[in-house]
Short mmCIF file of C-alpha atoms and ligand atoms in Angstrom, two decimals:
data_model
loop_
_atom_site.label_atom_id
_atom_site.label_comp_id
_atom_site.label_asym_id
_atom_site.label_seq_id
_atom_site.Cartn_x
_atom_site.Cartn_y
_atom_site.Cartn_z
CA MET K 509 -0.14 -0.04 -0.01
CA LYS K 510 1.10 3.58 -0.66
CA GLN K 511 2.21 5.57 2.37
CA HIS K 512 4.01 8.69 3.33
CA CYS K 513 7.51 7.98 4.37
CA ILE K 514 11.15 9.15 5.29
CA LYS K 515 13.73 8.40 2.70
CA ILE K 516 17.10 8.22 4.36
CA PRO K 517 20.55 6.87 3.47
CA LYS K 518 20.89 3.28 4.75
CA LYS K 519 23.77 4.08 7.29
CA LYS K 520 21.52 6.67 8.91
CA GLY K 521 18.53 4.35 8.97
CA GLU K 522 18.65 2.74 12.42
CA TYR K 523 19.20 6.30 14.08
CA VAL K 524 16.28 7.70 12.25
CA ARG K 525 13.97 4.63 12.92
CA LYS K 526 14.57 4.93 16.68
CA MET K 527 13.96 8.73 16.49
CA LEU K 528 10.57 8.13 14.68
CA LEU K 529 9.75 5.44 17.32
CA ASP K 530 10.55 8.11 20.19
CA PHE K 531 8.32 10.57 18.26
CA GLU K 532 5.65 7.97 18.00
CA ILE K 533 5.27 8.48 14.30
CA LEU K 534 6.70 5.11 13.01
CA ASP K 535 4.06 2.94 11.34
CA ASN K 536 4.67 -0.45 12.77
CA SER K 537 2.02 -2.23 10.75
CA LEU K 538 4.14 -1.65 7.53
CA LYS K 539 7.47 -3.41 6.55
CA ILE K 540 10.33 -0.78 6.00
CA GLY K 541 11.25 -0.51 2.44
CA MET K 542 14.79 -0.41 0.92
CA ASP K 543 16.93 -0.33 -2.20
CA GLY K 544 20.72 -0.44 -2.57
CA THR K 545 21.26 3.08 -1.06
CA PHE K 546 18.28 4.10 0.88
CA LEU K 547 15.68 2.96 3.61
CA TYR K 548 11.90 4.07 3.34
CA ILE K 549 10.56 4.31 6.75
CA PRO K 550 6.73 4.47 6.90
CA LEU K 551 5.11 7.33 9.00
CA SER K 552 1.69 7.20 10.96
CA ARG K 553 1.38 10.90 10.59
CA GLU K 554 3.09 14.15 9.27
CA PRO K 555 6.12 14.97 11.26
CA THR K 556 5.91 18.49 12.98
CA THR K 557 8.53 21.20 12.01
CA GLY K 558 10.12 20.63 15.45
CA GLU K 559 10.48 17.01 14.67
CA LEU K 560 11.76 17.48 11.08
CA ASN K 561 14.29 19.95 12.35
CA ASN K 562 15.74 17.16 14.52
CA LEU K 563 16.21 14.58 11.59
CA PRO K 564 19.41 14.32 9.61
CA LYS K 565 19.85 16.87 6.76
CA LYS K 566 19.63 14.19 4.08
CA THR K 567 16.04 13.28 5.10
CA GLU K 568 13.40 13.30 2.34
CA LEU K 569 9.65 13.00 2.70
CA ILE K 570 8.09 11.02 -0.07
CA ASP K 571 5.41 8.43 -0.98
CA PHE K 572 6.46 4.90 -1.15
CA TYR K 573 4.61 1.36 -1.59
CA PHE K 574 5.01 -0.84 1.43
CA GLU K 575 4.18 -4.46 2.26
CA LEU K 576 2.33 -5.19 5.50
CA GLN K 577 4.17 -6.38 8.40
CA LYS K 578 3.28 -10.05 8.90
CA LYS K 579 3.43 -10.36 12.81
CA LYS K 580 1.28 -7.27 13.37
CA THR K 581 -1.24 -8.58 10.60
CA ILE K 582 -1.54 -11.72 12.73
CA LEU K 583 -2.17 -9.87 15.99
CA LYS K 584 -4.51 -7.55 14.32
CA ASP K 585 -6.43 -10.25 12.63
CA LEU K 586 -6.84 -12.39 15.81
CA LEU K 587 -7.75 -9.50 18.09
CA ASP K 588 -9.63 -7.32 15.45
CA PHE K 589 -7.65 -4.33 16.60
CA SER K 590 -3.92 -3.49 16.60
CA PRO K 591 -2.62 -3.55 20.15
CA THR K 592 -0.20 -0.96 21.51
CA TYR K 593 1.95 -1.87 24.16
CA GLU K 594 5.66 -1.47 25.29
CA VAL K 595 8.05 -4.21 26.53
CA ILE K 596 10.39 -3.54 29.57
CA GLY K 597 12.37 -6.70 30.35
CA ASP K 598 9.84 -9.51 30.36
CA ILE K 599 6.93 -7.42 31.26
CA ALA K 600 4.51 -5.82 28.67
CA LEU K 601 3.10 -2.54 29.61
CA LEU K 602 -0.45 -1.78 28.14
CA GLU K 603 -1.83 1.67 27.53
CA GLU K 604 -3.35 3.41 30.44
CA ASN K 605 -6.79 4.04 29.04
CA LEU K 606 -7.79 0.58 27.88
CA ASP K 607 -11.04 -0.72 29.03
CA HIS K 608 -10.84 -3.93 31.33
CA GLN K 609 -12.20 -6.29 28.66
CA LYS K 610 -9.74 -5.14 25.83
CA ALA K 611 -6.88 -5.24 28.36
CA SER K 612 -7.60 -8.70 29.29
CA ARG K 613 -7.74 -10.01 25.75
CA ILE K 614 -4.59 -8.42 24.71
CA ALA K 615 -2.69 -9.55 28.14
CA ASN K 616 -4.07 -13.08 27.65
CA PHE K 617 -3.09 -13.25 23.95
CA LEU K 618 0.51 -11.89 24.74
CA ILE K 619 1.01 -14.44 27.57
CA GLN K 620 -0.01 -17.27 25.20
CA THR K 621 1.91 -16.08 22.09
CA GLN K 622 5.03 -14.24 23.06
CA PRO K 623 7.42 -16.47 25.09
CA ASN K 624 9.50 -13.53 26.23
CA ILE K 625 6.53 -11.84 28.09
CA LYS K 626 5.85 -13.12 31.49
CA THR K 627 3.74 -10.52 32.95
CA VAL K 628 1.37 -8.00 31.48
CA LEU K 629 0.81 -4.79 33.46
CA LYS K 630 -1.84 -2.06 32.94
CA PRO K 631 -1.21 1.32 34.37
CA LEU K 632 -3.96 2.66 36.73
CA THR K 633 -2.46 6.21 37.04
CA PRO K 634 -0.36 8.47 35.10
CA VAL K 635 3.43 8.85 36.09
CA THR K 636 3.12 11.28 39.14
CA GLY K 637 4.60 12.84 42.23
CA GLU K 638 8.30 13.60 43.29
CA PHE K 639 9.49 10.09 42.55
CA ARG K 640 7.79 9.84 39.14
CA LEU K 641 5.93 6.61 40.02
CA ARG K 642 2.65 5.05 38.74
CA LYS K 643 0.33 2.36 40.06
CA PHE K 644 -0.33 -0.99 38.16
CA GLU K 645 -2.72 -3.78 37.72
CA ILE K 646 -1.45 -7.06 37.01
CA THR K 647 -3.60 -8.07 34.07
CA ALA K 648 -2.11 -11.62 33.13
CA GLY K 649 0.99 -13.80 33.85
CA GLU K 650 3.38 -13.81 36.92
CA PRO K 651 2.25 -11.46 39.78
CA LYS K 652 5.19 -9.32 39.72
CA THR K 653 6.46 -5.60 38.84
CA GLU K 654 10.34 -6.38 39.02
CA THR K 655 12.20 -7.33 35.76
CA ILE K 656 15.70 -6.75 34.12
CA HIS K 657 15.65 -4.59 30.85
CA ARG K 658 18.43 -4.81 28.35
CA GLU K 659 19.56 -1.73 26.57
CA TYR K 660 22.72 -0.81 24.57
CA GLY K 661 24.65 -3.69 26.20
CA CYS K 662 23.65 -2.78 29.75
CA ARG K 663 21.02 -4.59 32.07
CA TYR K 664 18.85 -2.61 34.30
CA LYS K 665 17.10 -4.25 37.26
CA VAL K 666 13.93 -2.24 38.12
CA ASP K 667 10.59 -2.54 39.94
CA LEU K 668 8.41 -0.54 37.93
CA ALA K 669 6.13 0.21 40.87
CA LYS K 670 8.87 1.51 42.94
CA ALA K 671 11.16 3.40 40.72
CA TYR K 672 11.02 5.27 37.39
CA PHE K 673 12.20 3.71 34.26
CA THR K 674 11.23 4.12 30.54
CA PRO K 675 12.91 2.38 27.55
CA ARG K 676 11.57 5.28 25.41
CA LEU K 677 14.60 7.23 26.34
CA SER K 678 16.98 4.83 25.02
CA THR K 679 17.96 6.72 21.75
CA GLU K 680 18.34 9.89 23.78
CA ARG K 681 20.65 8.13 26.30
CA SER K 682 22.78 6.97 23.35
CA ARG K 683 22.80 10.42 21.95
CA ILE K 684 24.27 12.04 25.14
CA LEU K 685 27.29 9.75 24.79
CA SER K 686 28.71 11.70 22.05
CA TRP K 687 29.07 14.79 24.30
CA ILE K 688 31.17 12.83 26.92
CA LYS K 689 35.00 12.61 26.64
CA GLU K 690 37.38 10.30 28.54
CA GLY K 691 38.32 11.69 31.95
CA ASP K 692 34.98 13.89 32.43
CA THR K 693 33.21 14.28 35.76
CA ILE K 694 29.38 13.67 35.20
CA ILE K 695 26.77 14.46 37.77
CA ASP K 696 23.46 12.77 37.04
CA MET K 697 21.14 14.85 39.36
CA PHE K 698 18.04 12.61 39.05
CA ALA K 699 19.59 9.19 38.26
CA GLY K 700 16.69 6.79 38.92
CA VAL K 701 17.96 3.23 38.58
CA GLY K 702 20.94 4.43 36.54
CA PRO K 703 20.38 4.30 32.78
CA TYR K 704 22.31 7.47 32.01
CA SER K 705 25.15 6.91 34.60
CA ILE K 706 25.84 3.42 33.92
CA LEU K 707 25.74 3.85 30.19
CA LEU K 708 28.12 6.70 30.36
CA ALA K 709 30.44 4.96 32.89
CA LYS K 710 30.61 1.63 30.81
CA SER K 711 31.06 3.41 27.44
CA LYS K 712 33.13 6.54 27.99
CA LYS K 713 35.64 6.07 30.81
CA PRO K 714 34.77 9.16 32.65
CA SER K 715 36.88 9.87 35.69
CA ASN K 716 33.91 9.94 38.06
CA VAL K 717 29.99 9.74 37.65
CA ILE K 718 28.08 11.06 40.59
CA ALA K 719 24.53 9.43 40.39
CA ILE K 720 21.92 11.04 42.78
CA ASP K 721 18.29 10.09 43.47
CA LYS K 722 15.98 10.98 46.34
CA ASN K 723 13.86 7.76 46.03
CA PRO K 724 15.55 5.18 48.27
CA ASP K 725 14.02 2.28 46.16
CA ALA K 726 15.54 3.89 43.02
CA VAL K 727 18.93 4.14 44.77
CA TYR K 728 18.67 0.44 45.90
CA TYR K 729 18.29 -0.57 42.17
CA LEU K 730 20.80 1.82 41.02
CA LYS K 731 23.36 0.03 43.41
CA GLU K 732 22.19 -3.29 42.26
CA ASN K 733 22.71 -2.02 38.40
CA ILE K 734 26.11 -0.81 39.09
CA THR K 735 27.10 -4.41 40.43
CA LEU K 736 25.21 -6.11 37.59
CA ASN K 737 27.07 -4.00 34.92
CA LEU K 738 30.50 -4.10 36.64
CA ALA K 739 30.35 -0.24 36.17
CA LYS K 740 33.39 1.45 37.64
CA ASN K 741 33.76 5.02 38.82
CA ILE K 742 30.15 5.65 39.89
CA GLU K 743 29.16 6.91 43.13
CA ALA K 744 25.33 6.12 44.11
CA ILE K 745 24.04 8.95 46.41
CA GLU K 746 20.48 8.75 48.17
CA GLY K 747 19.65 12.43 48.75
CA ASP K 748 18.04 15.59 47.36
CA SER K 749 20.15 17.01 44.56
CA ARG K 750 19.71 20.48 45.86
CA GLU K 751 21.68 19.57 49.10
CA GLU K 752 24.14 17.17 47.42
CA ALA K 753 25.12 19.95 44.93
CA LYS K 754 26.64 21.87 47.75
CA LYS K 755 29.27 19.14 48.33
CA PHE K 756 30.20 19.07 44.64
CA ALA K 757 30.37 22.81 43.57
CA ASN K 758 32.27 23.44 40.48
CA THR K 759 33.30 19.95 39.64
CA ALA K 760 31.24 18.77 36.78
CA ASP K 761 32.12 18.77 32.93
CA HIS K 762 28.58 17.46 32.47
CA VAL K 763 25.35 17.69 34.59
CA ILE K 764 22.25 15.70 33.51
CA MET K 765 18.98 16.99 34.57
CA ASN K 766 16.45 14.58 33.55
CA LEU K 767 13.47 15.69 35.71
CA PRO K 768 11.64 17.27 32.88
CA HIS K 769 8.52 18.69 34.78
CA SER K 770 10.50 20.45 37.43
CA ALA K 771 14.10 20.63 36.33
CA HIS K 772 13.86 24.44 36.34
CA GLU K 773 13.51 24.50 40.09
CA PHE K 774 16.96 22.94 40.30
CA LEU K 775 18.74 25.29 37.94
CA ASP K 776 20.78 27.24 40.44
CA SER K 777 22.02 23.87 41.89
CA ALA K 778 22.89 22.68 38.35
CA ILE K 779 25.12 25.93 37.79
CA LEU K 780 26.69 25.61 41.07
CA LEU K 781 27.74 22.02 39.96
CA THR K 782 29.15 22.82 36.61
CA LYS K 783 32.96 23.79 36.06
CA PRO K 784 33.42 26.94 33.97
CA GLY K 785 33.10 25.47 30.43
CA GLY K 786 30.92 22.67 31.63
CA ILE K 787 27.66 21.70 30.08
CA ILE K 788 24.19 21.17 31.42
CA HIS K 789 21.79 18.75 29.60
CA TYR K 790 18.56 20.27 30.45
CA TYR K 791 15.23 18.40 29.89
CA GLY K 792 11.77 20.03 29.86
CA ILE K 793 8.23 19.42 28.62
CA ALA K 794 7.27 22.29 26.48
CA PRO K 795 4.06 23.12 24.20
CA GLU K 796 4.81 23.19 20.36
CA ASP K 797 4.54 26.82 20.20
CA ASP K 798 7.23 27.55 22.78
CA LEU K 799 9.65 24.61 22.55
CA PHE K 800 12.70 26.22 23.84
CA GLU K 801 12.48 29.97 24.42
CA SER K 802 10.86 30.12 27.96
CA TYR K 803 13.20 27.55 29.24
CA ILE K 804 16.43 29.30 27.68
CA LYS K 805 14.97 32.57 29.48
CA LEU K 806 14.96 30.58 32.82
CA ILE K 807 18.54 29.18 32.40
CA HIS K 808 19.65 32.51 31.54
CA LEU K 809 18.13 34.08 34.80
CA ALA K 810 19.58 31.30 36.88
CA ALA K 811 23.07 31.93 35.33
CA GLU K 812 22.73 35.60 35.74
CA GLY K 813 21.85 35.16 39.50
CA THR K 814 25.03 33.50 40.07
CA GLY K 815 27.26 35.90 37.95
CA LYS K 816 27.79 33.27 35.12
CA HIS K 817 26.89 33.45 31.34
CA ILE K 818 25.39 30.93 29.04
CA ASN K 819 26.06 29.64 25.56
CA ILE K 820 23.28 27.60 23.97
CA LEU K 821 25.00 24.69 22.23
CA GLU K 822 22.06 22.73 21.02
CA LYS K 823 18.15 22.41 21.41
CA ARG K 824 16.32 19.58 20.19
CA VAL K 825 13.04 17.69 20.48
CA VAL K 826 13.51 14.25 22.17
CA ARG K 827 10.09 12.73 21.83
CA SER K 828 6.40 13.68 21.63
CA TYR K 829 4.94 13.56 25.16
CA ALA K 830 1.29 14.44 24.79
CA PRO K 831 -0.84 16.02 22.08
CA HIS K 832 0.97 19.18 21.28
CA GLN K 833 3.56 18.80 24.19
CA TYR K 834 7.20 17.62 23.61
CA ASN K 835 10.09 16.33 25.77
CA ILE K 836 12.82 18.62 24.81
CA CYS K 837 16.59 18.87 25.56
CA ILE K 838 18.85 21.95 25.71
CA GLU K 839 22.66 21.59 25.93
CA VAL K 840 23.98 24.73 27.55
CA LYS K 841 27.44 25.68 28.26
CA ILE K 842 28.17 27.53 31.57
CA ILE K 843 30.88 30.25 31.27
N1 SAM S 1758 17.28 9.60 34.88
C1 SAM S 1758 16.55 8.21 35.22
C2 SAM S 1758 16.00 7.65 33.99
O1 SAM S 1758 16.18 8.24 32.72
O2 SAM S 1758 15.32 6.65 34.07
C3 SAM S 1758 15.31 8.82 36.10
C4 SAM S 1758 14.46 9.95 35.65
S1 SAM S 1758 12.88 10.25 36.62
C5 SAM S 1758 12.08 11.13 35.22
C6 SAM S 1758 13.32 11.49 37.70
C7 SAM S 1758 14.04 10.85 39.08
O3 SAM S 1758 14.43 12.12 39.79
C8 SAM S 1758 13.18 10.12 39.83
O4 SAM S 1758 13.81 8.85 40.03
C9 SAM S 1758 12.97 10.84 41.23
O5 SAM S 1758 12.93 9.90 42.33
C10 SAM S 1758 14.31 11.69 41.15
N2 SAM S 1758 14.12 13.03 41.97
C11 SAM S 1758 12.87 13.88 42.01
N3 SAM S 1758 13.18 14.81 42.93
C12 SAM S 1758 14.59 14.68 43.35
C13 SAM S 1758 15.58 15.40 43.99
N4 SAM S 1758 15.08 16.53 44.63
N5 SAM S 1758 16.77 14.98 44.12
C14 SAM S 1758 17.13 14.04 43.60
N6 SAM S 1758 16.52 13.10 42.91
C15 SAM S 1758 15.19 13.42 42.61
#
């Protein structure tokens, strides 16, 4: 069938496929097309200007004839609809707003047909509160919320009911790698179970990674994951980043602020932590008509308050978050 798609040179294909997945605009019901030079990746909707600006320069938008994805067709045929779920380790996570009957049908179907899925959970609440947690119902399979998820050669043990974790940021985490140099000091202010800290420590030989989280359960899993991944040069700290920042003033080459709803409340601490010339990786949730400017003003004001200056190095959309809302990242140098 004919569908709008992204045409991209093959060597950039996997990178772009993951980005489209993060933007939630990859049409999974169709098979990705290819010829000798290009991949043709089907889209479920038109990309926004913000999303397009983040794709590599050689990206083209064209129409292409696609084959249907076999596995998806079977799922769709058997259930009469195409189920959406994400997989974290051996747990499948359904959509929050599914009615009970649909959720049970999908859950039983997944348990019976997908040997890698042992438990199916349905979220009962959105992600909320200081520790960014949600409640779940066990819809089918083993009664558990703990699993081990594999990502970029690392393993993360996590109890989804006790600590935040999402595989949807995997591309973003790998993108941060390109900013880090051997010997850097990294401070992960909101580390959770460690997916940024551990990936960076394992891949880039930083001299030191300080991973802080206020949630004692997250820090329990962070410590387990440091051991599980044999990661060196990481210090796991249970505490409030605002307080911990006072102990590590002017030490960081990179500060990671992955608390997108309230990172702006911690900007003064992040600036305190950053060495002159160091970089803050700031995450926010922003409406499509003001993706970056309001946040840049806040960063500028916070720096000015401490007598420092800023230089914006990069700003990008990470993924779509809700209708007309985006998870964004701003890379800012502190001078
Ligand atoms: N970076 C991790 C990841 O990518 O999975 C976790 C991100 S999660 C959105 C934010 C984390 O910040 C949560 O684990 C929460 O417990 C932690 N947190 C919230 N307030 C905090 C504070 N004042 N100090 C330290 N950690 C905090």
